[in-house]
Coordinates of C-alpha atoms in Angstrom, one line a residue:
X1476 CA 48.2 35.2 66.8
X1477 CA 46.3 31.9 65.6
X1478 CA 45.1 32.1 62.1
X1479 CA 41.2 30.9 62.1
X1480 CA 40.8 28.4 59.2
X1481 CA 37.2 28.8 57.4
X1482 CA 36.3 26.2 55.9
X1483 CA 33.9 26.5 52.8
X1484 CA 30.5 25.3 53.7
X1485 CA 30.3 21.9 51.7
X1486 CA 27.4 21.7 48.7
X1487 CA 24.9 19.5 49.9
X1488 CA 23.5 17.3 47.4
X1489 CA 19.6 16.4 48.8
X1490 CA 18.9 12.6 48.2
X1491 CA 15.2 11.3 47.0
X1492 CA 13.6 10.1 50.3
X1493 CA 14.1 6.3 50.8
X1494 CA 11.7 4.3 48.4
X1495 CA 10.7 7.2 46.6
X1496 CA 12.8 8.0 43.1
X1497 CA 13.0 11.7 41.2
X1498 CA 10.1 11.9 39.1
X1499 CA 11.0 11.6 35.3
X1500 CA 11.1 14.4 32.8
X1501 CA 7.6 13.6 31.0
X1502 CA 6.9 17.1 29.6
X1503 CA 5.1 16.4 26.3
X1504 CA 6.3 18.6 23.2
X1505 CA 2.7 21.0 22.8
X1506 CA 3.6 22.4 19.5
X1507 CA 4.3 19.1 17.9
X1508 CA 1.4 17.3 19.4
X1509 CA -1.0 20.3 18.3
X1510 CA 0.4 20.2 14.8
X1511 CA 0.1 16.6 14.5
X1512 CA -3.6 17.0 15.6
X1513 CA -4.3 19.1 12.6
X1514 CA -2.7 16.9 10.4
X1515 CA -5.0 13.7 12.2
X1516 CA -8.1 15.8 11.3
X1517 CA -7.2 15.9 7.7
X1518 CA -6.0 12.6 7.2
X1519 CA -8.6 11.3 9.0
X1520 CA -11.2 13.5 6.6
X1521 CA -9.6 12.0 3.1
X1522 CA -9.8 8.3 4.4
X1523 CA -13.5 8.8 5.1
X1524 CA -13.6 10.4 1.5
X1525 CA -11.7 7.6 0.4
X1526 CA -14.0 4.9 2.5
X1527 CA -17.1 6.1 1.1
X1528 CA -16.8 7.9 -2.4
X1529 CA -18.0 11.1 -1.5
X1530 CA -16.4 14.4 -2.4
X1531 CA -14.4 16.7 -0.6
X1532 CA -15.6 20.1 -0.1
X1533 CA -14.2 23.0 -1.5
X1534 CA -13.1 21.0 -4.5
X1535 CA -15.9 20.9 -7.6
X1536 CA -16.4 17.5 -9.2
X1537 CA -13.7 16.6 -11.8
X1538 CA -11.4 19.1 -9.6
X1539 CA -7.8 18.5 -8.9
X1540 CA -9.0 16.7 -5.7
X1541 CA -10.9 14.2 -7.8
X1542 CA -8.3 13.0 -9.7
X1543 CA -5.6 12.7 -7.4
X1544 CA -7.7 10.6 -4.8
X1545 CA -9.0 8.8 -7.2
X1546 CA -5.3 8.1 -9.0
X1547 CA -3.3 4.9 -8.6
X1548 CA -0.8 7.0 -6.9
X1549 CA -3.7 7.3 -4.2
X1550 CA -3.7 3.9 -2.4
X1551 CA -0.7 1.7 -1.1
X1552 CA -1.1 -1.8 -0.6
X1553 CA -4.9 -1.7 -0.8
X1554 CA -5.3 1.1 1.7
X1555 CA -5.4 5.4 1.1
X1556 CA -3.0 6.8 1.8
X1557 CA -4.9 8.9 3.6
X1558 CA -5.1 6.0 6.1
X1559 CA -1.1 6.0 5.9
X1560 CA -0.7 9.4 6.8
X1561 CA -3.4 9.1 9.8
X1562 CA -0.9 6.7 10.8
X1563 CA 2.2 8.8 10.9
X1564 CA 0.6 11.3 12.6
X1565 CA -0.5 9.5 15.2
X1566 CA 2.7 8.0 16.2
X1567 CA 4.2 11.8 15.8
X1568 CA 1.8 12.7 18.5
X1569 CA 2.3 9.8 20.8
X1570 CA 5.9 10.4 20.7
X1571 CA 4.8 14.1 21.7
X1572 CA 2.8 13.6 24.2
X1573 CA 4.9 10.5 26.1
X1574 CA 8.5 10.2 25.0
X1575 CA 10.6 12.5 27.4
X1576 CA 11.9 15.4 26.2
X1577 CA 15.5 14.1 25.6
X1578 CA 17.4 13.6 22.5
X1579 CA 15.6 9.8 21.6
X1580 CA 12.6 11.9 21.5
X1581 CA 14.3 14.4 18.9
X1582 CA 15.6 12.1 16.7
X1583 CA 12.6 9.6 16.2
X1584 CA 10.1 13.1 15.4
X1585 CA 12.4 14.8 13.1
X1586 CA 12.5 11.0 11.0
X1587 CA 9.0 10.9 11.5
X1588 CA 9.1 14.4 10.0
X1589 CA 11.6 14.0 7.2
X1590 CA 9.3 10.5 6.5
X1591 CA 6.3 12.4 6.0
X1592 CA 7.8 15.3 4.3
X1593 CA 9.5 12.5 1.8
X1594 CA 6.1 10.5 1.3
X1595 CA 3.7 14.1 0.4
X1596 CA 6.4 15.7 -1.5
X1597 CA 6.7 12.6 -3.6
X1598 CA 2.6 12.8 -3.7
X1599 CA 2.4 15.9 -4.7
X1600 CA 5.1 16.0 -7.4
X1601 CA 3.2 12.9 -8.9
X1602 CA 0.3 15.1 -9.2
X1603 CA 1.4 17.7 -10.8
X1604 CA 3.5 15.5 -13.4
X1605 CA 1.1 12.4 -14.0
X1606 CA -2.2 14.2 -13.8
X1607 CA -1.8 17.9 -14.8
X1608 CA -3.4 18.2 -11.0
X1609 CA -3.2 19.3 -6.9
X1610 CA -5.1 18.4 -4.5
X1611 CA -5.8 21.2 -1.9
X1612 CA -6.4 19.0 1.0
X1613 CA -3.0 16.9 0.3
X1614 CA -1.3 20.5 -0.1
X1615 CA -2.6 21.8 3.8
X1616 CA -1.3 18.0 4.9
X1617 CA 2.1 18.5 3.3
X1618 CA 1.7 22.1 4.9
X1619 CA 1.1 20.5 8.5
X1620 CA 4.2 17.9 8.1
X1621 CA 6.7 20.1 6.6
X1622 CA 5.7 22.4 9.5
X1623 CA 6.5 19.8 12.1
X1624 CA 10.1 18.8 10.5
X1625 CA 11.0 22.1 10.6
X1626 CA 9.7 23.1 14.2
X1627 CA 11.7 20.0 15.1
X1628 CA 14.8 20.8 13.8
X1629 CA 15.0 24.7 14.6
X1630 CA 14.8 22.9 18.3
X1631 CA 17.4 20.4 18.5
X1632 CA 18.7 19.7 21.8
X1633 CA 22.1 21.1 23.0
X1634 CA 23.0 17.4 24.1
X1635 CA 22.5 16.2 20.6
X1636 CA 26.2 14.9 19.0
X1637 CA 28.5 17.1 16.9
X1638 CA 27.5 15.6 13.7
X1639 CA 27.8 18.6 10.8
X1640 CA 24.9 20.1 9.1
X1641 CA 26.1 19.7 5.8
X1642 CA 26.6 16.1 6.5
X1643 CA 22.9 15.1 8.2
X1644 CA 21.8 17.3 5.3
X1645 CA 22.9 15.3 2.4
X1646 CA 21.9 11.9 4.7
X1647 CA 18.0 12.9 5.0
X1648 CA 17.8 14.0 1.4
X1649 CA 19.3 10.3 0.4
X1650 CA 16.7 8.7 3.0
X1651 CA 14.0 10.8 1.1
X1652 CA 14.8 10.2 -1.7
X1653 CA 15.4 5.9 -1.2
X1654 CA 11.6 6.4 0.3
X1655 CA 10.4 8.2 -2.3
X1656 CA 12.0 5.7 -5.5
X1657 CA 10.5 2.4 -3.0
X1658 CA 7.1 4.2 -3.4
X1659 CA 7.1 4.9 -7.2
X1660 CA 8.4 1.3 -7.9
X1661 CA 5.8 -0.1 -5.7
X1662 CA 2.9 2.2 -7.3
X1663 CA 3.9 1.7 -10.9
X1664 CA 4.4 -2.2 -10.5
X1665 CA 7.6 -1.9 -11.8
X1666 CA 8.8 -4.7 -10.2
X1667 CA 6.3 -7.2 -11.1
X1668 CA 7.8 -9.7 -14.1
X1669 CA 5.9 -9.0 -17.8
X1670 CA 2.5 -11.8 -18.2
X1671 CA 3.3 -13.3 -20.9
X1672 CA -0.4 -13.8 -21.8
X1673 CA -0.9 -10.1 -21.0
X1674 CA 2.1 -9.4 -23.4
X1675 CA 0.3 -11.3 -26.6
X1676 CA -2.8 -9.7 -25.9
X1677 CA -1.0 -6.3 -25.8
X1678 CA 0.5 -7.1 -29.2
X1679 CA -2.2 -8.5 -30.7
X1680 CA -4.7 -5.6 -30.1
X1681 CA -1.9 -3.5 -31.6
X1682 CA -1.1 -5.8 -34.5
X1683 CA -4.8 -6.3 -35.4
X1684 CA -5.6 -2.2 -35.4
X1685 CA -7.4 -1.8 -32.3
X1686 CA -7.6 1.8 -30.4
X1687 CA -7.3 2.2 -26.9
X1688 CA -8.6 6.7 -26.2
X1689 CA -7.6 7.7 -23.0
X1690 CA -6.0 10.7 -21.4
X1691 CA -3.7 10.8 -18.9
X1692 CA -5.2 12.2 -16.4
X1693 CA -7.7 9.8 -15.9
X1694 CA -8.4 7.5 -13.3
X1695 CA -9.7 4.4 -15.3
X1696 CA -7.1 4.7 -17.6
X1697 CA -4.9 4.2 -15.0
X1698 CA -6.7 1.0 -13.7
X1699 CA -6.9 -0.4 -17.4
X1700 CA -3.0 0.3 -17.9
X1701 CA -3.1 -1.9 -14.5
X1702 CA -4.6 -4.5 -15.6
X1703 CA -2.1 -5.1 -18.2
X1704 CA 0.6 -4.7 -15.6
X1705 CA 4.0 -4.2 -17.4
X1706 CA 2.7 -5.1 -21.2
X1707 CA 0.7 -1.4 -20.7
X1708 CA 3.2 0.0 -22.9
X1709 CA 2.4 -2.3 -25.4
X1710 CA -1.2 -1.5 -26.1
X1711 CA -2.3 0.8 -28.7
X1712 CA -2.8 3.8 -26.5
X1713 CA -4.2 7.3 -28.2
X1714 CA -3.8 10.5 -25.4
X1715 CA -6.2 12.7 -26.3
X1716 CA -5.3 15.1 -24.5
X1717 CA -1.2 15.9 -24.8
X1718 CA -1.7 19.4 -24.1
X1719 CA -3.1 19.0 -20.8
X1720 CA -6.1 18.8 -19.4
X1721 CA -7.3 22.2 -20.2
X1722 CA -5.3 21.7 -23.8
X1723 CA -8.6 20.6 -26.1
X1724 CA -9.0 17.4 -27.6
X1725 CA -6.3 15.3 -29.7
X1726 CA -7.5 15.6 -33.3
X1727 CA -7.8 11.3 -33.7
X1728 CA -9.9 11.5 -30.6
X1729 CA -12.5 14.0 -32.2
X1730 CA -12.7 12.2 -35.1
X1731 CA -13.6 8.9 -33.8
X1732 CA -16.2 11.2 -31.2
X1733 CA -14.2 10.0 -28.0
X1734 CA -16.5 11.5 -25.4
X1735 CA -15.4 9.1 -22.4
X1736 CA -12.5 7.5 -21.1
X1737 CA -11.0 5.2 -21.8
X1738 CA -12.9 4.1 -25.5
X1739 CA -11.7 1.0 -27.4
X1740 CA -12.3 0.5 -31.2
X1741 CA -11.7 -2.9 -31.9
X1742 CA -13.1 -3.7 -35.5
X1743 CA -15.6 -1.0 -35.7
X1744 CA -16.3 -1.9 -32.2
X1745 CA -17.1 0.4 -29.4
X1746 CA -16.3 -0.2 -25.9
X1747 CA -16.6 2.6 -23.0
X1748 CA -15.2 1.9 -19.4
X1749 CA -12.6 -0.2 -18.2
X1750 CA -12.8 -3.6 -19.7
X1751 CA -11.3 -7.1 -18.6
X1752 CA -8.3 -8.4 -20.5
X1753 CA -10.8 -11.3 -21.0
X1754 CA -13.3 -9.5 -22.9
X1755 CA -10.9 -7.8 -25.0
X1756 CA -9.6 -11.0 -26.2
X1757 CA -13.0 -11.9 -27.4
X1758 CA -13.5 -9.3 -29.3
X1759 CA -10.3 -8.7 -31.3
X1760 CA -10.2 -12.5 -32.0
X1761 CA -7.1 -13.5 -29.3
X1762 CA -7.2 -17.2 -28.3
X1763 CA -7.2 -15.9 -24.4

């Protein structure tokens, strides 16, 4: 008897019609692009605060929110950085809604992520450590980010290369951390060589008895340390308050009746407000 041979029916691979290719994967990521939508809508709420002056609501005037957006620590290169992070978030939603959904797409939104997560931790740890202060609006934002760094990692694509956990770990907490020293050296002008006018001026004020009230907390202290660049440390600087904000006043401020800030006392002297290196000169006596 003649064996029959069956042969396995062969797989047949279909083939895109000639002149028309598969469509590409274009699925946009829904829970990113949503997330970054919130954040858009409160970045884009600060920099109108920031554009116009007014307050935010929900935070009473002299509030936490005041003094952060109104810190040094609140613009970079001329612009809020609520602008910044309207920025960020924008390009985490482009790449969202457009990028396919393949492992390029994964790895530019979770450095987007760790970026942002970097940039508001850094924010918010300023705060709290410069100014004795939080701003509630930067907390939901730092909320929203931290929210899409970690959606994006819990979903990392299957395809993405063996690299350890431990290792890309200790990688995005040194990239967070280089972004986060770049900003405070930026911010604090640390970079920028000592004036060496601004440095006489500095010592003179000091030399000849001059007072410079303040507290640290406040934002046109900040912008007349500023002004003096890296000779700040030089002036003759009173806190009054170095028990915090809520911590009463210093007892050389209530003595001299320090009411605003920042007050100079430049022989008998009394000067309210932010004043120009130029006008201090002229009134201790410095040959500006």
């Amino acid at each position: 008897m003649s064996r029959r041979k069956h042969n396995k029916p062969k797989k047949q691979h279909t083939k895109p019609e000639p002149g028309r290719e598969a469509a590409p994967d274009k699925r946009p990521d829904w829970p990113i692009a949503a997330l970054s939508g919130v954040g858009l809508l409160i970045t884009g709420y600060l920099t109108v605060l920031a554009m116009t002056g007014a307050g935010a609501a929900f935070c009473a005037e002299g509030s936490g929110c005041d003094i952060v957006q109104a810190s040094r620590w609140s613009t970079l290169l001329g612009l809020p950085m609520a602008l910044w992070g309207f920025a960020l978030y924008l390009v985490i939603a482009v790449t969202a809604l457009t990028m396919p959904p393949r492992l390029k797409r994964w790895r530019r939104l979770s450095f987007l992520g760790l970026v942002g997560v970097a940039v508001s931790a850094y924010l918010t740890v300023t705060g709290i450590v410069f100014l004795d202060a939080v701003c509630l609006w930067c907390l939901a934002s730092f909320a929203v980010i931290t929210a899409i760094f970690v959606v994006t990692l819990l979903r990392r694509p299957e395809s993405a290369p063996g690299v350890p956990w431990t290792n890309w770990s200790a990688n995005s907490l040194l990239t967070a951390a280089i972004i986060a020293g770049v900003l405070f050296v930026w911010q604090n002008d640390l970079l920028r060589p000592e004036n060496p006018r601004l440095k006489a001026l500095a010592e003179h004020l000091d030399e000849s008895g001059a007072k410079f009230y303040g507290a640290f907390w406040c934002p046109a202290c900040q912008e007349q340390k500023r002004q003096f660049g890296s000779s700040a440390d030089r002036l003759p600087y009173v806190e009054c308050n170095p028990n915090g904000r809520g911590g009463g006043l210093a007892p050389a401020c209530a003595d001299n009746d320090v009411s605003r800030y920042p007050t100079w006392i430049i022989d008998g002297s009394r000067l309210q407000g932010v004043v120009e290196p130029e006008e201090l000169a002229r009134e201790s006596g410095f040959q500006w």
